[in-house]
Coordinates of C-alpha atoms and ligand atoms in Angstrom, one line a residue:
M1 CA -0.2 -0.1 0.0
L2 CA 1.4 3.4 -0.9
T3 CA 1.8 6.1 2.0
N4 CA 0.0 9.3 2.0
Q5 CA 1.5 11.6 -0.5
D6 CA 0.5 15.1 0.9
S7 CA 1.5 18.2 -1.0
D8 CA 3.1 21.2 0.4
S9 CA -0.1 22.9 0.9
G10 CA -1.3 20.1 3.2
K11 CA -3.8 19.0 0.8
R12 CA -3.6 15.4 -0.7
T13 CA -2.6 15.0 -4.3
S14 CA -3.7 12.0 -6.4
L15 CA -1.2 9.6 -7.9
H16 CA -2.8 9.5 -11.3
G17 CA -2.7 13.1 -12.3
H18 CA -5.5 15.8 -12.2
W19 CA -7.9 17.0 -14.5
S20 CA -6.8 20.0 -16.5
S21 CA -9.8 22.1 -15.7
K22 CA -13.3 22.1 -14.1
M23 CA -14.7 21.7 -17.6
A24 CA -12.6 18.6 -18.2
F25 CA -13.9 17.0 -14.9
I26 CA -17.6 17.9 -16.0
L27 CA -17.0 16.4 -19.3
A28 CA -15.4 13.2 -17.9
V29 CA -18.2 12.6 -15.4
T30 CA -20.8 13.4 -18.1
G31 CA -18.9 11.1 -20.4
S32 CA -19.1 8.3 -17.8
A33 CA -22.8 8.9 -17.1
V34 CA -24.0 9.4 -20.8
G35 CA -23.8 5.9 -22.3
L36 CA -25.8 2.9 -23.4
G37 CA -27.8 3.6 -20.3
N38 CA -29.5 6.5 -21.6
V39 CA -30.0 5.5 -25.2
W40 CA -30.2 1.7 -25.1
K41 CA -31.4 0.8 -21.6
F42 CA -33.6 3.6 -20.7
P43 CA -36.1 3.2 -23.5
Y44 CA -36.4 -0.6 -23.3
V45 CA -36.7 -0.7 -19.6
A46 CA -39.2 2.0 -19.5
G47 CA -40.8 0.1 -22.4
Q48 CA -41.1 -3.1 -20.3
N49 CA -42.2 -1.4 -17.2
G50 CA -45.3 0.4 -18.9
G51 CA -43.8 3.9 -19.6
G52 CA -45.4 7.0 -17.7
A53 CA -45.3 5.8 -14.1
F54 CA -41.9 4.3 -14.4
V55 CA -40.5 7.4 -15.9
L56 CA -41.8 9.5 -13.1
V57 CA -40.4 7.2 -10.4
Y58 CA -37.1 7.3 -12.3
L59 CA -37.1 11.2 -12.3
G60 CA -38.0 11.2 -8.7
C61 CA -35.1 8.9 -7.9
V62 CA -32.6 10.9 -9.9
I63 CA -33.3 14.1 -8.1
L64 CA -33.9 12.8 -4.5
I65 CA -31.4 10.0 -4.5
G66 CA -29.2 10.3 -7.5
L67 CA -28.0 13.8 -6.9
P68 CA -27.1 13.7 -3.3
V69 CA -25.4 10.3 -3.8
M70 CA -23.4 11.8 -6.8
M71 CA -22.4 14.7 -4.5
S72 CA -21.3 12.4 -1.8
E73 CA -19.2 10.2 -4.0
I74 CA -17.4 13.1 -5.5
L75 CA -16.6 14.8 -2.2
I76 CA -15.3 11.5 -0.6
G77 CA -13.3 10.8 -3.7
R78 CA -11.8 14.3 -3.7
R79 CA -11.1 14.2 0.1
G80 CA -9.2 10.8 -0.2
R81 CA -7.5 11.4 -3.5
R82 CA -7.1 7.5 -3.8
N83 CA -8.7 4.7 -5.5
P84 CA -12.1 3.9 -3.8
V85 CA -10.9 1.1 -1.7
A86 CA -7.8 3.2 -0.2
T87 CA -10.1 6.4 0.0
M88 CA -12.9 4.6 2.0
E89 CA -10.2 3.0 4.3
L90 CA -8.3 6.3 4.8
L91 CA -11.6 8.4 5.5
G92 CA -12.8 5.8 7.5
E93 CA -10.1 6.0 9.9
E94 CA -9.6 9.9 9.6
E95 CA -13.4 10.4 10.6
G96 CA -12.8 8.4 13.7
S97 CA -14.6 5.2 12.5
S98 CA -12.7 2.2 11.0
K99 CA -10.7 1.0 8.0
K100 CA -13.6 -1.7 7.2
W101 CA -15.2 1.2 5.1
G102 CA -12.8 0.0 2.5
W103 CA -15.2 -3.0 1.7
L104 CA -17.6 -0.6 0.2
G105 CA -14.6 0.3 -2.4
V106 CA -14.2 -3.4 -3.0
L107 CA -18.0 -3.9 -3.5
G108 CA -17.7 -1.1 -6.2
V109 CA -14.7 -2.7 -7.9
V110 CA -16.6 -6.0 -8.2
A111 CA -19.7 -4.2 -9.4
G112 CA -17.8 -2.4 -12.1
I113 CA -16.1 -5.5 -13.3
F114 CA -19.6 -7.3 -13.8
I115 CA -21.3 -4.3 -15.3
L116 CA -18.8 -3.8 -17.8
S117 CA -18.8 -7.5 -18.7
Y118 CA -22.1 -7.2 -20.2
Y119 CA -21.9 -3.5 -21.0
S120 CA -18.9 -4.4 -23.3
V121 CA -21.2 -7.1 -25.2
I122 CA -23.9 -4.4 -26.0
A123 CA -21.2 -1.9 -27.0
G124 CA -19.9 -4.5 -29.4
W125 CA -23.4 -4.7 -30.9
T126 CA -22.9 -0.9 -31.5
L127 CA -19.8 -1.6 -33.3
Y128 CA -21.4 -4.1 -35.5
Y129 CA -24.1 -1.7 -36.4
I130 CA -21.7 0.9 -37.5
V131 CA -20.5 -1.6 -40.3
K132 CA -24.0 -2.8 -41.0
S133 CA -25.3 0.9 -41.4
A134 CA -22.3 2.0 -43.6
T135 CA -22.7 -0.8 -45.9
G136 CA -26.4 0.2 -46.6
A137 CA -28.1 -2.8 -44.9
F138 CA -30.8 -0.6 -43.4
Q139 CA -31.5 1.7 -46.5
S140 CA -35.3 1.3 -47.4
A141 CA -35.5 -1.9 -45.2
D142 CA -38.8 -2.8 -43.7
A143 CA -39.4 -3.7 -40.0
A144 CA -39.1 -7.5 -40.6
T145 CA -35.8 -7.1 -42.5
V146 CA -34.3 -5.0 -39.7
S147 CA -35.7 -7.3 -37.0
G148 CA -34.2 -10.3 -39.0
I149 CA -30.8 -8.6 -39.1
F150 CA -30.9 -8.1 -35.4
S151 CA -31.7 -11.6 -34.4
S152 CA -29.4 -13.3 -36.9
F153 CA -26.6 -11.2 -35.5
V154 CA -27.2 -11.8 -31.9
G155 CA -27.9 -15.5 -32.6
N156 CA -24.3 -15.9 -34.1
W157 CA -22.1 -16.0 -31.1
K158 CA -18.8 -15.8 -33.2
I159 CA -19.4 -12.4 -34.3
V160 CA -21.0 -11.1 -30.9
L161 CA -17.8 -12.5 -29.4
F162 CA -15.5 -10.8 -31.8
C163 CA -17.2 -7.5 -31.2
H164 CA -17.1 -7.9 -27.6
T165 CA -13.3 -8.5 -27.9
L166 CA -12.8 -5.6 -30.1
F167 CA -14.6 -3.3 -27.7
M168 CA -12.6 -4.6 -24.6
G169 CA -9.5 -4.1 -26.5
L170 CA -10.4 -0.4 -27.2
T171 CA -11.2 0.2 -23.7
I172 CA -8.0 -1.3 -22.3
F173 CA -6.1 0.8 -24.7
V174 CA -7.6 4.2 -23.4
V175 CA -7.6 3.2 -19.8
A176 CA -3.7 2.2 -20.1
R177 CA -2.9 5.7 -21.4
G178 CA -4.1 7.4 -18.0
V179 CA -6.2 10.1 -16.9
E180 CA -5.0 13.4 -18.9
R181 CA -4.0 11.6 -22.2
G182 CA -6.7 9.0 -22.3
L183 CA -9.9 9.8 -20.6
E184 CA -10.1 13.6 -21.1
Q185 CA -9.5 13.7 -24.9
A186 CA -11.9 10.8 -25.4
V187 CA -14.9 12.6 -24.0
R188 CA -14.2 16.2 -25.3
F189 CA -16.4 15.9 -28.5
M190 CA -18.8 13.1 -28.0
V191 CA -21.2 14.5 -25.5
P192 CA -22.2 17.6 -27.4
A193 CA -22.2 15.6 -30.7
L194 CA -24.5 13.1 -29.5
L195 CA -26.6 15.5 -28.0
A196 CA -26.8 17.4 -31.4
L197 CA -27.6 14.3 -33.2
M198 CA -30.4 13.4 -30.8
V199 CA -31.9 16.7 -31.6
V200 CA -32.1 16.0 -35.2
L201 CA -33.5 12.7 -34.8
L202 CA -36.1 14.2 -32.5
G203 CA -37.2 16.4 -35.3
Y204 CA -37.5 13.2 -37.5
S205 CA -39.7 11.2 -34.7
M206 CA -42.0 14.6 -34.5
A207 CA -42.7 14.3 -38.2
S208 CA -43.4 10.4 -37.9
G209 CA -46.9 10.9 -37.3
S210 CA -47.0 9.1 -33.9
F211 CA -45.2 11.7 -31.6
G212 CA -48.3 12.1 -29.6
L213 CA -48.6 8.5 -28.9
G214 CA -44.9 8.3 -27.9
V215 CA -45.3 11.4 -25.6
A216 CA -48.3 9.9 -23.9
F217 CA -46.7 6.5 -23.4
M218 CA -43.7 8.2 -21.7
F219 CA -45.6 10.7 -19.6
T220 CA -49.1 9.6 -18.8
P221 CA -48.6 7.7 -15.4
D222 CA -50.7 4.7 -14.6
F223 CA -49.8 4.1 -11.0
D224 CA -52.2 1.0 -10.7
A225 CA -49.9 -0.9 -13.1
L226 CA -46.7 0.1 -11.2
T227 CA -45.2 -3.0 -9.2
W228 CA -42.5 -2.7 -6.7
Q229 CA -40.4 -4.5 -9.2
S230 CA -40.9 -1.7 -11.5
V231 CA -40.0 0.8 -8.8
L232 CA -36.9 -1.0 -8.3
A233 CA -36.1 -1.1 -11.9
A234 CA -36.6 2.7 -11.9
M235 CA -34.3 3.2 -9.0
G236 CA -31.6 0.7 -10.5
Q237 CA -32.0 2.7 -13.8
A238 CA -31.2 6.0 -11.9
F239 CA -28.1 4.6 -10.4
F240 CA -26.9 3.1 -13.5
T241 CA -27.4 6.0 -15.9
L242 CA -25.7 8.4 -13.6
S243 CA -22.9 6.0 -12.9
I244 CA -23.1 6.2 -9.2
G245 CA -23.1 3.6 -6.3
M246 CA -19.8 1.8 -7.4
G247 CA -17.1 4.3 -7.0
A248 CA -16.4 5.4 -10.6
I249 CA -17.4 9.0 -9.8
M250 CA -15.6 8.4 -6.6
A251 CA -12.4 7.6 -8.8
Y252 CA -12.9 10.5 -11.0
G253 CA -13.5 12.9 -8.0
A254 CA -10.0 11.9 -6.9
Y255 CA -8.7 13.7 -9.6
L256 CA -10.7 17.0 -9.1
P257 CA -9.0 20.2 -8.5
E258 CA -9.8 21.7 -5.0
E259 CA -11.4 24.8 -6.1
T260 CA -14.2 23.2 -8.4
S261 CA -17.7 23.4 -7.2
I262 CA -19.0 19.9 -6.6
T263 CA -22.7 20.9 -6.3
G264 CA -22.5 23.0 -9.6
A265 CA -20.8 20.0 -11.5
S266 CA -23.0 17.5 -10.2
G267 CA -26.1 19.6 -11.1
A268 CA -24.7 20.0 -14.8
V269 CA -24.0 16.3 -14.9
V270 CA -27.5 15.2 -13.7
T271 CA -29.2 17.7 -16.0
A272 CA -27.3 16.4 -19.3
D273 CA -27.6 12.8 -18.4
T274 CA -31.3 13.2 -17.9
A275 CA -32.0 15.5 -21.0
I276 CA -30.3 12.6 -23.0
A277 CA -32.4 9.9 -21.7
I278 CA -35.5 11.6 -22.0
L279 CA -34.6 12.9 -25.6
A280 CA -33.8 9.1 -26.4
G281 CA -37.3 8.1 -25.2
L282 CA -38.8 11.1 -27.2
V283 CA -37.1 9.6 -30.3
I284 CA -37.6 5.9 -29.8
F285 CA -41.3 5.7 -28.6
P286 CA -42.9 7.6 -31.6
L287 CA -40.8 5.3 -34.0
V288 CA -42.0 2.3 -32.1
F289 CA -45.7 3.2 -32.6
A290 CA -45.4 4.5 -36.1
N291 CA -43.8 1.1 -37.1
G292 CA -46.3 -1.0 -35.1
L293 CA -43.5 -2.5 -33.1
E294 CA -43.6 -3.4 -29.2
P295 CA -42.4 -0.9 -26.6
G296 CA -41.6 -3.9 -24.2
E297 CA -39.2 -5.6 -26.8
G298 CA -36.3 -5.7 -24.6
P299 CA -32.8 -5.2 -25.1
G300 CA -32.9 -5.2 -28.9
L301 CA -35.5 -2.1 -29.0
V302 CA -33.0 0.4 -30.2
F303 CA -31.4 -1.8 -32.6
Q304 CA -34.7 -2.5 -34.3
T305 CA -36.2 0.9 -34.1
L306 CA -33.6 3.3 -35.1
P307 CA -32.1 1.6 -38.1
L308 CA -35.6 1.2 -39.5
A309 CA -36.4 4.8 -39.1
L310 CA -33.2 6.2 -40.4
G311 CA -33.4 3.8 -43.3
Q312 CA -36.5 5.6 -44.6
L313 CA -34.7 8.8 -44.7
P314 CA -32.5 10.4 -47.4
F315 CA -29.0 9.8 -46.5
G316 CA -30.4 7.1 -44.1
S317 CA -27.3 5.0 -44.1
F318 CA -25.3 8.2 -43.3
F319 CA -27.2 9.2 -40.2
S320 CA -27.5 5.6 -39.0
T321 CA -23.8 5.2 -39.3
L322 CA -23.2 8.4 -37.4
F323 CA -25.6 7.5 -34.8
F324 CA -23.9 4.3 -34.1
V325 CA -20.4 5.9 -34.1
L326 CA -21.6 8.4 -31.4
L327 CA -23.2 5.7 -29.4
S328 CA -20.1 3.6 -29.5
F329 CA -18.2 6.6 -28.2
A330 CA -20.6 7.2 -25.4
A331 CA -20.2 3.6 -24.5
W332 CA -16.5 3.7 -24.7
T333 CA -16.3 6.8 -22.3
S334 CA -18.7 4.9 -19.8
A335 CA -16.5 1.9 -19.9
L336 CA -13.5 3.7 -19.0
G337 CA -15.5 4.8 -15.7
L338 CA -16.4 1.1 -15.0
M339 CA -12.9 -0.1 -15.1
E340 CA -11.3 2.8 -13.2
P341 CA -11.8 1.8 -9.7
A342 CA -10.4 -1.7 -10.4
V343 CA -7.4 -0.3 -12.4
A344 CA -6.5 2.4 -10.0
W345 CA -6.8 -0.2 -7.1
A346 CA -4.6 -2.6 -8.9
V347 CA -1.9 0.0 -9.5
E348 CA -2.0 1.4 -6.0
H349 CA -2.3 -1.7 -4.2
H350 CA -0.5 -4.2 -6.2
R351 CA 2.1 -1.9 -7.6
K352 CA 1.3 -2.7 -11.2
T353 CA 1.8 -0.3 -14.0
R354 CA -1.3 1.2 -15.5
G355 CA -0.9 -0.7 -18.5
Q356 CA -0.4 -4.1 -16.9
A357 CA -3.4 -3.3 -14.4
A358 CA -5.6 -2.3 -17.6
F359 CA -4.7 -5.4 -19.4
L360 CA -5.2 -7.8 -16.3
V361 CA -8.4 -6.2 -15.2
G362 CA -9.7 -6.1 -19.1
L363 CA -8.9 -9.7 -19.6
L364 CA -10.9 -10.8 -16.5
I365 CA -13.8 -8.6 -17.7
W366 CA -13.8 -10.1 -21.1
F367 CA -13.9 -13.6 -19.6
I368 CA -16.9 -12.9 -17.4
G369 CA -18.6 -11.3 -20.5
L370 CA -18.7 -14.6 -22.2
A371 CA -21.7 -15.3 -20.0
S372 CA -23.5 -12.3 -21.8
V373 CA -22.2 -13.3 -25.2
F374 CA -23.8 -16.6 -25.0
S375 CA -27.0 -15.3 -23.3
F376 CA -28.4 -14.4 -26.7
N377 CA -27.6 -17.5 -28.5
L378 CA -26.2 -20.8 -27.1
L379 CA -27.5 -20.3 -23.7
A380 CA -30.7 -18.3 -24.7
E381 CA -32.8 -20.9 -23.2
T382 CA -30.9 -21.2 -19.8
T383 CA -33.1 -19.0 -17.7
F384 CA -33.4 -18.7 -13.9
L385 CA -34.5 -16.0 -11.4
A386 CA -34.4 -12.7 -13.5
G387 CA -33.9 -14.5 -16.8
T388 CA -30.9 -15.2 -19.0
L389 CA -27.3 -15.0 -17.5
F390 CA -27.2 -11.5 -18.9
D391 CA -30.5 -10.6 -17.3
N392 CA -29.3 -11.8 -14.0
V393 CA -26.0 -9.9 -14.1
D394 CA -27.8 -6.7 -15.0
Y395 CA -30.6 -7.3 -12.3
L396 CA -27.9 -8.1 -9.6
T397 CA -25.7 -5.1 -10.5
S398 CA -28.1 -2.2 -11.4
N399 CA -30.8 -3.1 -9.2
I400 CA -29.1 -4.5 -6.1
M401 CA -25.5 -3.8 -5.9
L402 CA -25.5 0.1 -7.0
P403 CA -28.3 1.0 -4.8
L404 CA -26.8 -0.9 -1.8
G405 CA -23.4 0.8 -2.7
G406 CA -25.4 4.3 -2.9
M407 CA -26.9 3.7 0.3
V408 CA -23.6 3.0 2.0
I409 CA -22.0 6.0 0.4
A410 CA -24.8 8.3 1.5
I411 CA -24.7 7.1 5.1
F412 CA -20.9 7.5 5.3
A413 CA -21.1 10.9 3.9
G414 CA -24.0 11.9 5.8
W415 CA -23.5 10.2 9.2
I416 CA -19.8 9.2 9.4
M417 CA -18.0 12.3 8.1
C418 CA -18.1 15.2 10.3
R419 CA -20.0 18.5 9.3
N420 CA -16.7 20.3 9.1
S421 CA -15.3 17.8 6.5
T422 CA -18.3 17.7 4.1
S423 CA -19.1 21.4 4.3
E424 CA -15.4 22.1 3.5
E425 CA -15.7 20.0 0.3
L426 CA -19.1 21.3 -0.7
G427 CA -18.0 24.9 -0.1
G428 CA -19.9 26.2 2.9
A429 CA -22.7 25.4 5.1
G430 CA -25.4 27.4 3.3
T431 CA -29.0 26.4 2.3
L432 CA -27.9 23.9 -0.6
Y433 CA -25.6 22.3 2.0
K434 CA -28.2 21.7 4.3
M435 CA -30.4 20.3 1.6
W436 CA -27.8 17.9 0.5
R437 CA -27.1 16.9 4.1
F438 CA -30.9 16.1 4.9
L439 CA -31.1 14.2 1.5
A440 CA -27.9 12.3 2.4
R441 CA -28.7 11.5 5.9
F442 CA -32.4 10.7 5.6
V443 CA -34.1 10.6 2.1
A444 CA -31.4 8.5 0.1
P445 CA -30.8 5.8 2.6
V446 CA -34.3 5.2 3.8
G447 CA -35.8 5.5 0.5
I448 CA -33.3 2.9 -1.0
L449 CA -33.8 0.5 1.9
F450 CA -37.6 0.6 1.7
V451 CA -37.6 0.0 -2.2
L452 CA -35.2 -2.9 -1.7
L453 CA -37.2 -4.4 1.1
Q454 CA -40.7 -3.8 -1.0
A455 CA -39.3 -5.5 -3.9
V456 CA -38.1 -8.7 -2.1
G457 CA -41.4 -8.5 -0.6
L458 CA -39.9 -8.4 3.0
L459 CA -42.2 -5.7 4.5
D460 CA -45.2 -7.7 3.1
K461 CA -44.2 -10.8 4.9
L462 CA -43.9 -8.9 8.2
G463 CA -47.3 -7.3 7.7
L464 CA -45.8 -3.8 7.1
G465 CA -46.1 -3.5 3.4
Ligands
LIG1 N1 -23.8 5.5 -16.8 C1 -23.3 4.6 -17.8 C2 -24.4 4.6 -18.9 O1 -25.5 5.1 -18.6 C3 -23.1 3.1 -17.3 C4 -22.2 3.3 -16.1 C5 -22.5 2.7 -15.0 C6 -21.0 3.7 -16.2 C7 -21.7 2.8 -13.6 C8 -20.0 3.9 -15.1 C9 -20.6 3.3 -13.9 O2 -24.3 3.9 -19.8

């Protein structure tokens, strides 16, 4: 384990370098937050859970739980300035508690590894769709053709495996290059470009003739149809899309300069991330209805609606290619965040170089990812609990591990860290600080615990539900 490396000013510095500016940090965290979660996952999970009420619960979770947990994670990261495991050990002791808080970091490292294992498989799909789009496979294609392309692709494990391998290779490559050179440059252009393209696509879906149906599906809540499983899915989606609960944002916070406002940065990231998810929904659902498709289609939803719609446009192949290029970039910058806790930990704890750490961690993730590669073909019929192996890894990580991690983070920042430490990091003890502290101490932990217990039916069994 490396010793404290405190700078002359008495403030800790990070071993891995620092972001060059506040904007670079916001871009990096946004790059981590905006990814497949917004464009691929949000529409299909919302579709599976009936739309309106799910979307409302999701928005509520983002504001009341997501935002305070994100702020907690950044402030913990910046105060510790190490990988999430070492940071939690250090702050646990410093705040008069115990080194055992380090286990939270370990949970995050494990969650990141499992999430990336399937994330990389889906990101591989987007790589394949770049090639398919560019070669004109979707130009003027009808719904049956586009669905056929999707199912024969995911049914072919060799190609899916190849794409997964390629994506992991790209991720290892950037992670190995380190904070400044790697992560920062990768995120500079992607987020604004993706946002711009989504706005263009929104124009198209408004003209599709079913815009009203899509909007109604997304925003007309039917609370009677809402189950606790859907509430849990909405909460899990909030954690997943904001990249919180597993130390990714904590690891990024470790590289944040002292003078940057954590509240401002978190607000900006949460707004951008939510806007892109809602935009994605507004693009996808009208297209689903206009083409007589099913909103509850599942993980293939985006891959079956967008190419179909874009294929009807002049220059459709071009737009479709551009869309999947940007989505791959978005996935790539998120994958970096998923790997960062494990890599930073391997570097500091096991004295590996960044390159070695990235390679070893990446290889492990690639291997676990085989379970998801085969979930859509060879093992498609092997289902238990939440569904296929892929469904189970997703359920366990997004709906259980991230919320649990987030709950512990909120408890640590709200109850274990003293007022002085947190107010110093959050820049004063004004109204915003008080609101954050109330949400972090009470609303977030109690809310998360309540939803988890309801979803497993425990409160019902105890007669409290
Ligand atoms: N937030 C990312 C997305 O929406 C996924 C992610 C989760 C990234 C957790 C890092 C940590 O695609």
